[in-house]
């Protein structure tokens, strides 16, 4: 029965499903064969394309955000936000007006409150689209990278992020992550995941990729990308390698500016290309573009998203990729710089993109593409190429056979005990011990019964409990210590440092969580003051492993690569000696006083 809290039907009745899909299944039917018997072949997909109006074709190219937990009855504030930004009130109205081929979920858009709500939203979206004349199933997507970027939070299973997986160096773990995470996403009605990140992070100052990358070694990144792709796609979810042609060597965030990658063509082939080649060899379903310039690949000054030499010349023709190309968000400054919002979608299609993700003004973008076809700048045949790729992907993912999900399926797959245990085991293999002078670690419940946990409490990644100091203290207490949390922030004041020092006098050991430490920062001052108390101090880099270069006096330092619960709990077990550290640095750490010199090389990692 309908859930009054969402306005969606949790489990569409069979009659509703049949009625909603009747137009599609009739178009796909072959004499003597049920549409459920096999994925539709190209002839039937082409017949669908030829039966579309031009407006419907344009809509299929767009993947759009929409506010609200329900397809038909969002909260009033979300309906108002939709009306302001998109000109419609609900996801159902969005589909009816623009016939979009995809919808992307965000936690900030209130799409992902809890698993059953997400499943009901997905069903509501499919029902609304399939009940339209010539209605097609919707490809629902999200950014579920794990680690610091996850749109679907607990009670769904959250796995370690890419750089942690890089530290674990296990292709089996990467594949398991993709397989289990994909199983959960599919149960929620999400069939396209914008992961894994295929960027090789060779710049420690990279403000946008960093720990979202598997590491700095192209071969290692390539192997883990391929493994994760196989895991996701083996579970029936389209993986998306991003951000082509490579976003790992930049100190500019493409959300706020237009980066330039200065690699030569030879450097690109050596550093950036291998993970994308590996993804293609693994059968990747979609590849996301990067909003950045690569003069060695295209000297025009256009960002890769708008570059025909890069998307068609290199990705399609040289690398032989014929899957779906999705742009990164068209609301990012990296693609808007120097281009009007009406020109960006047209230029992206001319460059070779298929899916146009999240334009800032959908009505402007949609009409711009429509006008470009009517005016002859784009041909309808060019649109048909992209639509056929999109429909092939929808068919491969089973959306024509059964676009709906069930509450029972959610319960069987999402956040299960087995999945959470797998995430914990994987995380235990990623924690990296960088320094352990005098065998300070592991801490002993006999010698160090009282532990003070201080440090930064950055906003918790989506769906984790947080804050980090509290999670660590709770985990250590659960391991037999008496642990107390004292948050000190990323820029502790002198008074905060004094409070921490006073608290440390009553503790037997201190664990200090650090977050992006820089020279002369308050975090350095805090750690030095704690060391001066004579109490054992263990530093835990919550994000970037590069923190250790700015903490030369600590006797013990570990890296967790993120501050999600699963990674923090694993670090606590390592600190307590319940498991031995096994992670190895997937990036080199350079000296703070001489960044040309290596402090800890790629592959460094201690154990007990």
Coordinates of C-alpha atoms in Angstrom, one line a residue:
X1 CA 0.0 0.0 0.0
X2 CA 1.2 3.6 -0.5
X3 CA 3.5 5.0 2.2
X4 CA 1.9 8.3 3.2
X5 CA 5.3 9.6 4.3
X6 CA 6.8 9.4 0.8
X7 CA 3.9 9.5 -1.6
X8 CA 5.5 6.6 -3.4
X9 CA 4.3 3.0 -3.8
X10 CA 6.8 0.9 -2.0
X11 CA 6.1 -2.2 -4.1
X12 CA 4.3 -1.5 -7.3
X13 CA 1.5 -4.0 -7.9
X14 CA 2.1 -6.3 -10.9
X15 CA -0.8 -4.7 -12.7
X16 CA 0.9 -1.2 -12.2
X17 CA 4.2 -2.5 -13.5
X18 CA 2.7 -4.1 -16.5
X19 CA 0.7 -1.0 -17.4
X20 CA 3.7 1.3 -16.9
X21 CA 6.0 -0.8 -19.0
X22 CA 3.4 -1.7 -21.7
X23 CA 4.7 0.8 -24.3
X24 CA 8.3 -0.2 -23.9
X25 CA 7.7 -4.0 -23.8
X26 CA 5.4 -3.8 -26.9
X27 CA 8.1 -2.0 -28.8
X28 CA 10.7 -4.6 -27.7
X29 CA 8.6 -7.7 -28.2
X30 CA 9.6 -10.2 -30.8
X31 CA 7.2 -12.9 -32.0
X32 CA 7.5 -15.9 -29.8
X33 CA 9.8 -14.2 -27.2
X34 CA 9.0 -12.5 -23.9
X35 CA 10.8 -9.2 -23.4
X36 CA 12.1 -10.6 -20.1
X37 CA 13.8 -13.4 -21.9
X38 CA 16.7 -11.4 -23.1
X39 CA 18.1 -7.9 -23.2
X40 CA 16.8 -6.0 -26.2
X41 CA 19.0 -6.1 -29.2
X42 CA 20.2 -3.1 -31.2
X43 CA 17.4 -3.4 -33.8
X44 CA 14.8 -3.1 -31.1
X45 CA 16.6 -0.3 -29.4
X46 CA 17.0 1.5 -32.7
X47 CA 13.3 1.2 -33.2
X48 CA 12.7 2.9 -29.8
X49 CA 15.0 5.7 -30.8
X50 CA 13.3 6.2 -34.2
X51 CA 9.9 6.4 -32.4
X52 CA 11.0 9.3 -30.1
X53 CA 10.2 12.9 -30.7
X54 CA 13.1 15.3 -30.9
X55 CA 12.2 16.6 -27.5
X56 CA 12.3 13.1 -26.0
X57 CA 15.7 12.5 -27.6
X58 CA 17.1 15.7 -26.1
X59 CA 15.7 14.7 -22.6
X60 CA 17.4 11.3 -22.7
X61 CA 20.8 13.0 -22.8
X62 CA 20.4 14.7 -19.5
X63 CA 21.1 13.4 -16.0
X64 CA 19.5 15.8 -13.5
X65 CA 19.4 16.4 -9.7
X66 CA 16.0 16.9 -8.1
X67 CA 15.3 17.7 -4.4
X68 CA 13.2 15.5 -2.2
X69 CA 12.8 12.0 -0.7
X70 CA 9.8 11.2 -2.8
X71 CA 9.1 11.3 -6.5
X72 CA 5.6 12.8 -6.0
X73 CA 5.4 14.2 -2.5
X74 CA 8.6 15.9 -1.4
X75 CA 8.8 18.1 1.6
X76 CA 7.5 21.6 0.9
X77 CA 11.0 23.1 1.2
X78 CA 12.3 20.6 -1.4
X79 CA 9.4 21.4 -3.7
X80 CA 10.1 25.1 -3.4
X81 CA 13.8 24.4 -4.2
X82 CA 12.9 22.4 -7.3
X83 CA 10.5 25.2 -8.4
X84 CA 13.3 27.8 -8.0
X85 CA 16.1 25.8 -9.7
X86 CA 14.3 23.6 -12.2
X87 CA 10.8 25.1 -12.7
X88 CA 9.0 22.0 -11.5
X89 CA 8.0 20.8 -8.0
X90 CA 8.8 17.1 -8.1
X91 CA 10.8 14.4 -9.8
X92 CA 7.6 13.2 -11.5
X93 CA 7.1 16.7 -13.0
X94 CA 10.7 16.9 -14.0
X95 CA 10.3 13.7 -16.0
X96 CA 7.0 14.8 -17.6
X97 CA 8.4 18.1 -18.7
X98 CA 11.9 17.3 -19.8
X99 CA 11.9 13.5 -20.3
X100 CA 15.3 13.2 -18.7
X101 CA 17.1 9.9 -19.2
X102 CA 18.8 9.9 -15.8
X103 CA 18.5 11.3 -12.3
X104 CA 21.4 11.7 -9.9
X105 CA 21.0 11.3 -6.1
X106 CA 22.7 13.6 -3.6
X107 CA 22.5 13.5 0.2
X108 CA 22.2 17.3 0.2
X109 CA 19.2 17.1 -2.1
X110 CA 17.6 14.9 0.5
X111 CA 17.4 11.9 -1.8
X112 CA 19.1 9.5 0.6
X113 CA 17.5 9.5 4.0
X114 CA 17.4 5.7 4.6
X115 CA 17.5 2.6 2.5
X116 CA 13.8 1.9 2.2
X117 CA 13.1 5.5 1.4
X118 CA 15.7 5.5 -1.3
X119 CA 14.2 2.3 -2.8
X120 CA 10.7 3.9 -2.7
X121 CA 12.1 7.1 -4.4
X122 CA 13.6 5.0 -7.1
X123 CA 10.4 3.1 -7.7
X124 CA 8.5 6.3 -7.8
X125 CA 10.9 7.8 -10.4
X126 CA 10.6 4.7 -12.6
X127 CA 6.8 4.6 -12.3
X128 CA 6.5 8.3 -13.2
X129 CA 8.7 7.9 -16.3
X130 CA 7.2 4.6 -17.5
X131 CA 3.6 5.9 -17.3
X132 CA 4.4 8.7 -19.8
X133 CA 3.7 8.2 -23.5
X134 CA 6.6 6.1 -24.9
X135 CA 8.0 6.2 -21.3
X136 CA 11.5 4.7 -20.8
X137 CA 13.2 3.5 -17.6
X138 CA 15.4 6.0 -15.8
X139 CA 19.1 5.4 -15.2
X140 CA 19.5 6.5 -11.6
X141 CA 23.1 7.3 -10.5
X142 CA 25.1 8.6 -7.6
X143 CA 28.7 9.3 -6.3
X144 CA 29.4 6.4 -4.0
X145 CA 33.1 6.3 -4.0
X146 CA 33.3 5.3 -0.3
X147 CA 35.9 7.0 1.9
X148 CA 35.3 10.7 2.0
X149 CA 32.7 10.8 -0.9
X150 CA 29.5 8.7 -0.3
X151 CA 26.0 9.9 -1.0
X152 CA 24.3 6.9 0.6
X153 CA 25.3 6.6 4.3
X154 CA 24.7 4.2 7.2
X155 CA 22.9 1.9 7.6
X156 CA 24.2 1.0 4.2
X157 CA 27.7 -0.5 4.3
X158 CA 30.5 2.1 4.0
X159 CA 33.9 0.8 2.8
X160 CA 37.3 2.3 3.0
X161 CA 38.1 4.9 0.3
X162 CA 40.4 4.5 -2.7
X163 CA 43.7 5.5 -1.1
X164 CA 43.1 3.2 1.8
X165 CA 42.4 0.4 -0.7
X166 CA 45.6 1.5 -2.4
X167 CA 47.4 1.0 0.9
X168 CA 45.9 -2.5 1.2
X169 CA 47.2 -3.3 -2.3
X170 CA 44.7 -6.1 -2.7
X171 CA 42.8 -6.5 -6.0
X172 CA 40.6 -9.1 -4.3
X173 CA 39.6 -6.5 -1.7
X174 CA 38.9 -3.9 -4.4
X175 CA 36.8 -6.4 -6.3
X176 CA 34.9 -7.4 -3.1
X177 CA 34.2 -3.8 -2.3
X178 CA 32.7 -3.2 -5.8
X179 CA 30.7 -6.4 -5.6
X180 CA 29.2 -5.8 -2.2
X181 CA 28.7 -2.1 -2.7
X182 CA 27.2 -2.7 -6.1
X183 CA 24.8 -5.2 -4.7
X184 CA 23.6 -2.6 -2.1
X185 CA 23.2 0.1 -4.7
X186 CA 21.3 -2.1 -7.1
X187 CA 18.9 -3.0 -4.2
X188 CA 18.2 0.7 -3.8
X189 CA 17.4 1.2 -7.5
X190 CA 20.7 2.9 -8.2
X191 CA 22.2 1.3 -11.4
X192 CA 25.1 3.7 -12.2
X193 CA 27.9 4.6 -9.7
X194 CA 30.3 7.4 -10.4
X195 CA 33.2 5.3 -9.2
X196 CA 36.0 4.3 -9.2
X197 CA 38.3 7.3 -9.4
X198 CA 41.0 6.4 -12.0
X199 CA 43.1 9.5 -11.4
X200 CA 46.8 8.9 -10.4
X201 CA 47.4 11.3 -7.6
X202 CA 51.0 12.5 -8.1
X203 CA 50.6 16.0 -6.6
X204 CA 50.4 16.0 -2.8
X205 CA 48.8 19.5 -3.0
X206 CA 45.9 18.2 -5.2
X207 CA 42.9 19.9 -3.5
X208 CA 40.1 17.8 -5.2
X209 CA 41.4 14.2 -5.7
X210 CA 43.9 13.3 -3.0
X211 CA 42.7 10.3 -1.0
X212 CA 40.0 9.7 -3.5
X213 CA 42.7 8.2 -5.7
X214 CA 44.2 4.8 -5.3
X215 CA 47.6 6.3 -5.3
X216 CA 50.6 7.6 -7.2
X217 CA 51.7 4.4 -9.0
X218 CA 49.9 4.1 -12.4
X219 CA 50.3 0.3 -12.6
X220 CA 48.9 -0.2 -9.1
X221 CA 46.0 2.2 -9.7
X222 CA 45.2 0.5 -13.0
X223 CA 45.0 -2.9 -11.3
X224 CA 42.7 -1.7 -8.5
X225 CA 40.5 0.3 -10.9
X226 CA 40.0 -2.8 -13.1
X227 CA 39.2 -5.0 -10.1
X228 CA 36.7 -2.5 -8.7
X229 CA 35.1 -2.2 -12.1
X230 CA 34.6 -5.9 -12.3
X231 CA 33.2 -6.0 -8.8
X232 CA 30.6 -3.3 -9.5
X233 CA 29.6 -4.6 -12.9
X234 CA 29.4 -8.2 -11.7
X235 CA 26.7 -7.0 -9.4
X236 CA 24.7 -5.3 -12.2
X237 CA 25.7 -1.7 -11.5
X238 CA 27.5 0.4 -14.1
X239 CA 30.9 1.6 -12.9
X240 CA 32.3 4.9 -14.1
X241 CA 36.0 5.6 -14.4
X242 CA 36.8 9.2 -13.7
X243 CA 38.0 11.9 -14.5
X244 CA 39.3 11.4 -18.1
X245 CA 41.9 12.2 -19.2
X246 CA 43.3 12.4 -15.6
X247 CA 42.9 14.8 -12.7
X248 CA 45.7 13.6 -10.5
X249 CA 48.3 16.3 -11.1
X250 CA 46.7 19.6 -10.4
X251 CA 46.6 22.1 -7.5
X252 CA 43.4 23.7 -8.8
X253 CA 39.9 22.3 -7.9
X254 CA 37.8 22.1 -11.1
X255 CA 34.7 22.8 -8.9
X256 CA 36.0 26.4 -8.5
X257 CA 38.4 27.0 -11.4
X258 CA 39.8 25.6 -14.6
X259 CA 43.0 23.5 -14.0
X260 CA 45.7 22.9 -16.6
X261 CA 47.6 19.7 -16.7
X262 CA 51.1 20.3 -18.1
X263 CA 52.0 16.7 -18.8
X264 CA 53.6 16.0 -22.2
X265 CA 51.8 13.4 -24.4
X266 CA 54.5 10.9 -23.3
X267 CA 53.9 11.7 -19.6
X268 CA 50.2 11.3 -20.1
X269 CA 50.7 7.9 -21.7
X270 CA 52.8 6.8 -18.8
X271 CA 51.1 8.4 -15.8
X272 CA 47.5 9.1 -16.6
X273 CA 46.4 6.7 -19.3
X274 CA 47.0 3.3 -17.7
X275 CA 44.0 3.2 -15.3
X276 CA 41.6 4.2 -18.1
X277 CA 43.1 1.6 -20.5
X278 CA 42.7 -0.9 -17.7
X279 CA 39.1 0.1 -17.1
X280 CA 38.3 -0.2 -20.8
X281 CA 39.9 -3.6 -20.9
X282 CA 37.7 -4.6 -17.9
X283 CA 34.6 -3.6 -19.9
X284 CA 33.8 -0.3 -18.1
X285 CA 30.3 0.8 -18.8
X286 CA 30.8 4.6 -18.5
X287 CA 33.7 7.1 -18.3
X288 CA 33.4 10.6 -16.8
X289 CA 35.1 13.6 -18.3
X290 CA 37.3 16.1 -16.5
X291 CA 36.9 19.9 -16.6
X292 CA 40.6 20.7 -17.2
X293 CA 42.9 21.7 -20.0
X294 CA 45.6 19.4 -21.3
X295 CA 47.5 21.4 -23.9
X296 CA 49.5 18.3 -25.0
X297 CA 46.3 16.6 -26.0
X298 CA 44.4 19.6 -27.3
X299 CA 46.0 22.9 -27.8
X300 CA 42.7 24.8 -28.3
X301 CA 42.4 25.7 -24.7
X302 CA 39.1 23.9 -24.3
X303 CA 38.6 21.7 -21.2
X304 CA 38.5 18.0 -21.9
X305 CA 34.7 17.8 -21.4
X306 CA 34.4 20.1 -24.5
X307 CA 37.3 18.7 -26.5
X308 CA 36.7 16.6 -29.6
X309 CA 40.4 15.7 -29.9
X310 CA 40.3 14.3 -26.4
X311 CA 36.8 12.6 -26.2
X312 CA 36.5 11.4 -29.7
X313 CA 40.1 11.4 -31.0
X314 CA 41.7 9.8 -28.0
X315 CA 39.0 8.1 -25.9
X316 CA 36.9 6.8 -28.8
X317 CA 39.3 6.3 -31.6
X318 CA 42.7 5.7 -30.0
X319 CA 41.6 3.8 -26.9
X320 CA 38.7 2.1 -28.7
X321 CA 36.0 3.0 -26.1
X322 CA 32.4 2.8 -27.3
X323 CA 30.6 2.9 -24.0
X324 CA 28.8 5.8 -22.4
X325 CA 30.7 9.1 -21.8
X326 CA 29.2 11.2 -19.0
X327 CA 30.3 14.7 -18.3
X328 CA 31.3 15.8 -14.8
X329 CA 28.8 18.2 -13.4
X330 CA 28.1 21.0 -15.8
X331 CA 27.6 23.3 -12.8
X332 CA 31.3 23.3 -12.0
X333 CA 33.4 26.4 -12.8
X334 CA 36.0 24.4 -14.6
X335 CA 33.6 23.9 -17.5
X336 CA 31.7 27.2 -17.2
X337 CA 34.8 29.4 -17.3
X338 CA 34.7 31.1 -20.7
X339 CA 31.6 29.4 -21.9
X340 CA 27.9 30.2 -21.4
X341 CA 25.7 27.7 -19.8
X342 CA 23.8 27.4 -23.1
X343 CA 26.9 26.5 -25.1
X344 CA 28.4 24.0 -22.7
X345 CA 25.9 21.1 -23.4
X346 CA 26.1 21.7 -27.1
X347 CA 29.9 21.7 -27.2
X348 CA 30.0 18.6 -25.0
X349 CA 27.9 16.7 -27.4
X350 CA 30.0 17.9 -30.3
X351 CA 33.1 16.7 -28.5
X352 CA 31.7 13.2 -28.0
X353 CA 29.9 13.1 -24.7
X354 CA 26.6 11.1 -24.3
X355 CA 25.2 12.1 -20.9
X356 CA 25.0 15.7 -19.8
X357 CA 25.3 15.7 -16.0
X358 CA 23.5 18.2 -13.7
X359 CA 23.5 21.5 -15.7
X360 CA 23.0 24.6 -13.5
X361 CA 19.9 25.7 -15.6
X362 CA 18.2 22.6 -17.1
X363 CA 15.7 24.6 -19.1
X364 CA 18.4 26.7 -20.7
X365 CA 20.6 23.7 -21.5
X366 CA 17.7 21.5 -22.8
X367 CA 16.5 24.2 -25.1
X368 CA 20.1 25.0 -26.3
X369 CA 20.5 21.4 -27.5
X370 CA 17.0 21.4 -29.1
X371 CA 17.8 24.7 -30.9
X372 CA 21.2 23.4 -32.0
X373 CA 19.5 20.5 -33.7
X374 CA 16.8 22.6 -35.3
X375 CA 19.5 25.1 -36.4
X376 CA 21.8 22.4 -37.9
X377 CA 24.7 22.8 -35.5
X378 CA 24.0 19.3 -34.2
X379 CA 22.3 16.6 -36.3
X380 CA 19.6 14.3 -35.0
X381 CA 21.8 11.4 -36.1
X382 CA 24.5 12.6 -33.6
X383 CA 21.9 12.6 -30.8
X384 CA 20.8 9.1 -31.9
X385 CA 24.4 7.8 -31.4
X386 CA 24.4 8.9 -27.8
X387 CA 20.9 7.8 -27.1
X388 CA 21.6 4.3 -28.5
X389 CA 24.6 4.0 -26.2
X390 CA 22.5 5.1 -23.2
X391 CA 19.7 2.6 -24.1
X392 CA 22.2 -0.2 -24.6
X393 CA 23.4 0.5 -21.0
X394 CA 19.9 0.6 -19.6
X395 CA 19.2 -2.7 -21.4
X396 CA 22.4 -4.3 -20.1
X397 CA 21.5 -3.3 -16.5
X398 CA 18.1 -4.9 -16.8
X399 CA 16.0 -1.8 -16.6
X400 CA 13.8 -2.8 -19.5
X401 CA 13.1 -6.2 -17.9
X402 CA 12.4 -5.0 -14.3
X403 CA 13.1 -1.4 -13.3
X404 CA 11.7 -1.8 -9.8
X405 CA 13.2 -2.9 -6.5
X406 CA 11.5 -4.4 -3.4
X407 CA 11.6 -3.8 0.4
X408 CA 12.6 -7.5 0.8
X409 CA 15.5 -6.9 -1.6
X410 CA 16.7 -3.9 0.5
X411 CA 16.6 -6.0 3.7
X412 CA 18.6 -8.9 2.0
X413 CA 21.3 -6.7 0.6
X414 CA 21.8 -3.3 2.4
X415 CA 24.0 -3.0 5.4
X416 CA 24.0 -6.7 6.2
X417 CA 26.1 -8.1 9.0
X418 CA 28.2 -10.0 6.4
X419 CA 28.8 -6.8 4.4
X420 CA 29.8 -4.8 7.4
X421 CA 32.1 -7.5 8.6
X422 CA 33.7 -7.6 5.1
X423 CA 34.2 -3.8 5.3
X424 CA 35.9 -4.1 8.7
X425 CA 38.2 -6.9 7.4
X426 CA 39.2 -4.8 4.4
X427 CA 39.8 -1.7 6.5
X428 CA 42.1 -3.7 8.8
X429 CA 44.4 -4.4 5.8
X430 CA 44.7 -0.7 5.0
X431 CA 45.9 1.1 8.1
X432 CA 49.5 2.1 7.6
X433 CA 52.1 2.4 10.4
X434 CA 54.6 5.0 9.3
X435 CA 56.6 5.5 12.5
X436 CA 57.0 3.3 15.6
X437 CA 60.1 4.3 17.5
X438 CA 61.0 2.2 20.5
X439 CA 58.0 -0.1 19.8
X440 CA 55.6 2.4 21.3
X441 CA 52.7 0.7 19.5
X442 CA 50.7 -1.3 20.2
X443 CA 49.4 0.4 23.3
X444 CA 48.8 -1.9 26.3
X445 CA 45.7 -1.9 28.4
X446 CA 48.0 -2.7 31.4
X447 CA 50.5 0.1 30.8
X448 CA 48.2 2.6 29.1
X449 CA 44.7 2.0 30.5
X450 CA 43.6 5.7 30.3
X451 CA 43.8 7.2 26.8
X452 CA 43.1 10.8 25.8
X453 CA 41.9 11.3 22.2
X454 CA 42.4 14.8 20.9
X455 CA 42.5 16.3 17.5
X456 CA 40.6 17.6 14.5
X457 CA 36.9 16.8 14.0
X458 CA 36.3 17.6 10.3
X459 CA 32.7 17.3 9.2
X460 CA 32.0 13.6 8.9
X461 CA 31.7 12.1 5.5
X462 CA 28.1 11.3 4.5
X463 CA 26.3 8.8 6.7
X464 CA 29.0 8.2 9.3
X465 CA 28.4 8.9 12.9
X466 CA 31.4 11.1 13.8
X467 CA 33.0 13.1 15.1
X468 CA 36.4 11.3 14.7
X469 CA 37.6 11.9 18.2
X470 CA 34.4 10.4 19.6
X471 CA 34.5 7.4 17.2
X472 CA 38.1 6.7 18.2
X473 CA 37.4 7.1 21.9
X474 CA 34.4 4.8 21.7
X475 CA 36.3 2.2 19.7
X476 CA 39.3 2.2 22.1
X477 CA 36.9 2.0 25.1
X478 CA 35.3 -1.0 23.4
X479 CA 38.7 -2.6 23.2
X480 CA 39.3 -2.4 27.0
X481 CA 40.8 1.1 27.5
X482 CA 39.2 4.0 29.2
X483 CA 39.3 6.6 26.5
X484 CA 38.1 10.2 26.7
X485 CA 37.6 12.5 23.7
X486 CA 38.7 16.1 23.7
X487 CA 38.1 17.8 20.3
X488 CA 40.8 20.4 19.5
X489 CA 40.0 21.3 15.9
X490 CA 42.2 21.9 12.9
X491 CA 43.5 25.2 14.2
X492 CA 43.7 24.9 18.0
X493 CA 44.1 28.1 20.0
X494 CA 46.6 28.5 22.8
X495 CA 43.8 28.0 25.3
X496 CA 42.7 24.8 23.6
X497 CA 46.3 23.6 23.6
X498 CA 46.5 24.3 27.3
X499 CA 43.3 22.4 28.0
X500 CA 44.7 19.4 26.1
X501 CA 48.0 19.5 28.0
X502 CA 46.1 19.6 31.3
X503 CA 43.9 16.6 30.3
X504 CA 47.0 14.7 29.1
X505 CA 48.5 14.8 32.6
X506 CA 45.7 12.5 33.8
X507 CA 46.1 10.1 30.8
X508 CA 48.6 7.3 30.3
X509 CA 48.8 7.9 26.5
X510 CA 47.4 10.4 24.0
X511 CA 46.1 9.7 20.5
X512 CA 46.1 12.9 18.3
X513 CA 44.0 12.9 15.1
X514 CA 45.6 15.2 12.6
X515 CA 44.0 16.7 9.5
X516 CA 46.0 18.3 6.7
X517 CA 48.8 19.6 8.9
X518 CA 50.9 22.4 7.5
X519 CA 54.1 24.1 8.6
X520 CA 53.5 26.3 11.6
X521 CA 49.9 25.2 12.1
X522 CA 48.2 25.0 15.4
X523 CA 48.1 21.2 15.1
X524 CA 51.9 21.1 15.1
X525 CA 51.9 23.3 18.2
X526 CA 49.4 21.0 19.9
X527 CA 51.4 17.8 19.2
X528 CA 54.7 19.4 20.4
X529 CA 53.0 20.5 23.6
X530 CA 51.6 17.1 24.2
X531 CA 55.0 15.5 23.6
X532 CA 56.5 17.9 26.1
X533 CA 54.3 16.3 28.8
X534 CA 56.4 13.2 28.5
X535 CA 53.3 11.1 27.9
X536 CA 53.3 8.7 24.9
X537 CA 51.7 10.4 21.9
X538 CA 50.4 8.5 18.9
X539 CA 49.6 10.6 15.8
X540 CA 46.9 9.4 13.4
X541 CA 46.6 11.2 10.0
X542 CA 42.9 11.2 9.4
X543 CA 43.1 12.2 5.8
X544 CA 46.4 12.8 4.0
X545 CA 49.4 10.6 5.0
X546 CA 51.6 13.7 4.2
X547 CA 50.9 14.9 7.8
X548 CA 53.7 12.8 9.1
X549 CA 56.3 15.0 7.4
X550 CA 55.2 17.9 9.6
X551 CA 55.4 15.9 12.8
X552 CA 59.1 15.0 13.0
X553 CA 59.2 14.4 16.8
X554 CA 56.4 11.9 17.2
X555 CA 57.4 8.4 18.1
X556 CA 54.4 6.7 16.5
X557 CA 52.3 7.8 13.5
X558 CA 49.7 6.0 11.5
X559 CA 47.6 6.8 8.4
X560 CA 43.9 5.9 8.0
X561 CA 43.3 7.8 4.7
X562 CA 39.9 8.9 5.9
X563 CA 37.9 9.6 9.0
X564 CA 34.9 7.3 8.2
X565 CA 33.8 5.0 11.0
X566 CA 35.1 1.9 9.3
X567 CA 38.6 3.3 8.9
X568 CA 38.8 4.8 12.4
X569 CA 37.6 1.6 14.0
X570 CA 40.3 -0.3 12.1
X571 CA 43.0 2.2 13.2
X572 CA 41.8 1.7 16.8
X573 CA 42.2 -2.0 16.5
X574 CA 45.7 -1.5 15.2
X575 CA 46.6 0.9 18.0
X576 CA 45.3 -1.6 20.5
X577 CA 47.2 -4.5 19.0
X578 CA 44.1 -6.5 18.1
X579 CA 45.3 -6.6 14.5
X580 CA 48.7 -5.9 13.0
X581 CA 49.2 -3.0 10.6
X582 CA 49.5 -4.2 7.0
X583 CA 49.0 -1.1 4.9
X584 CA 51.8 0.3 2.7
X585 CA 52.0 3.9 1.5
X586 CA 50.4 4.2 -2.0
X587 CA 52.0 7.6 -2.4
X588 CA 55.5 8.8 -1.4
X589 CA 55.7 11.3 1.4
X590 CA 58.2 14.1 0.8
X591 CA 60.2 16.0 3.4
X592 CA 58.5 19.1 4.7
X593 CA 61.8 21.1 4.7
X594 CA 62.8 19.9 1.2
X595 CA 59.9 18.7 -1.0
X596 CA 62.3 17.4 -3.6
X597 CA 63.5 14.7 -1.1
X598 CA 61.6 11.6 -0.2
X599 CA 60.9 11.1 3.5
X600 CA 59.0 7.8 3.2
X601 CA 58.9 6.1 -0.2
X602 CA 56.0 4.5 -2.0
X603 CA 55.5 1.1 -0.3
X604 CA 56.7 2.1 3.1
X605 CA 54.9 0.6 6.0
X606 CA 55.8 -1.0 9.3
X607 CA 54.2 -3.8 11.2
X608 CA 54.4 -5.5 14.6

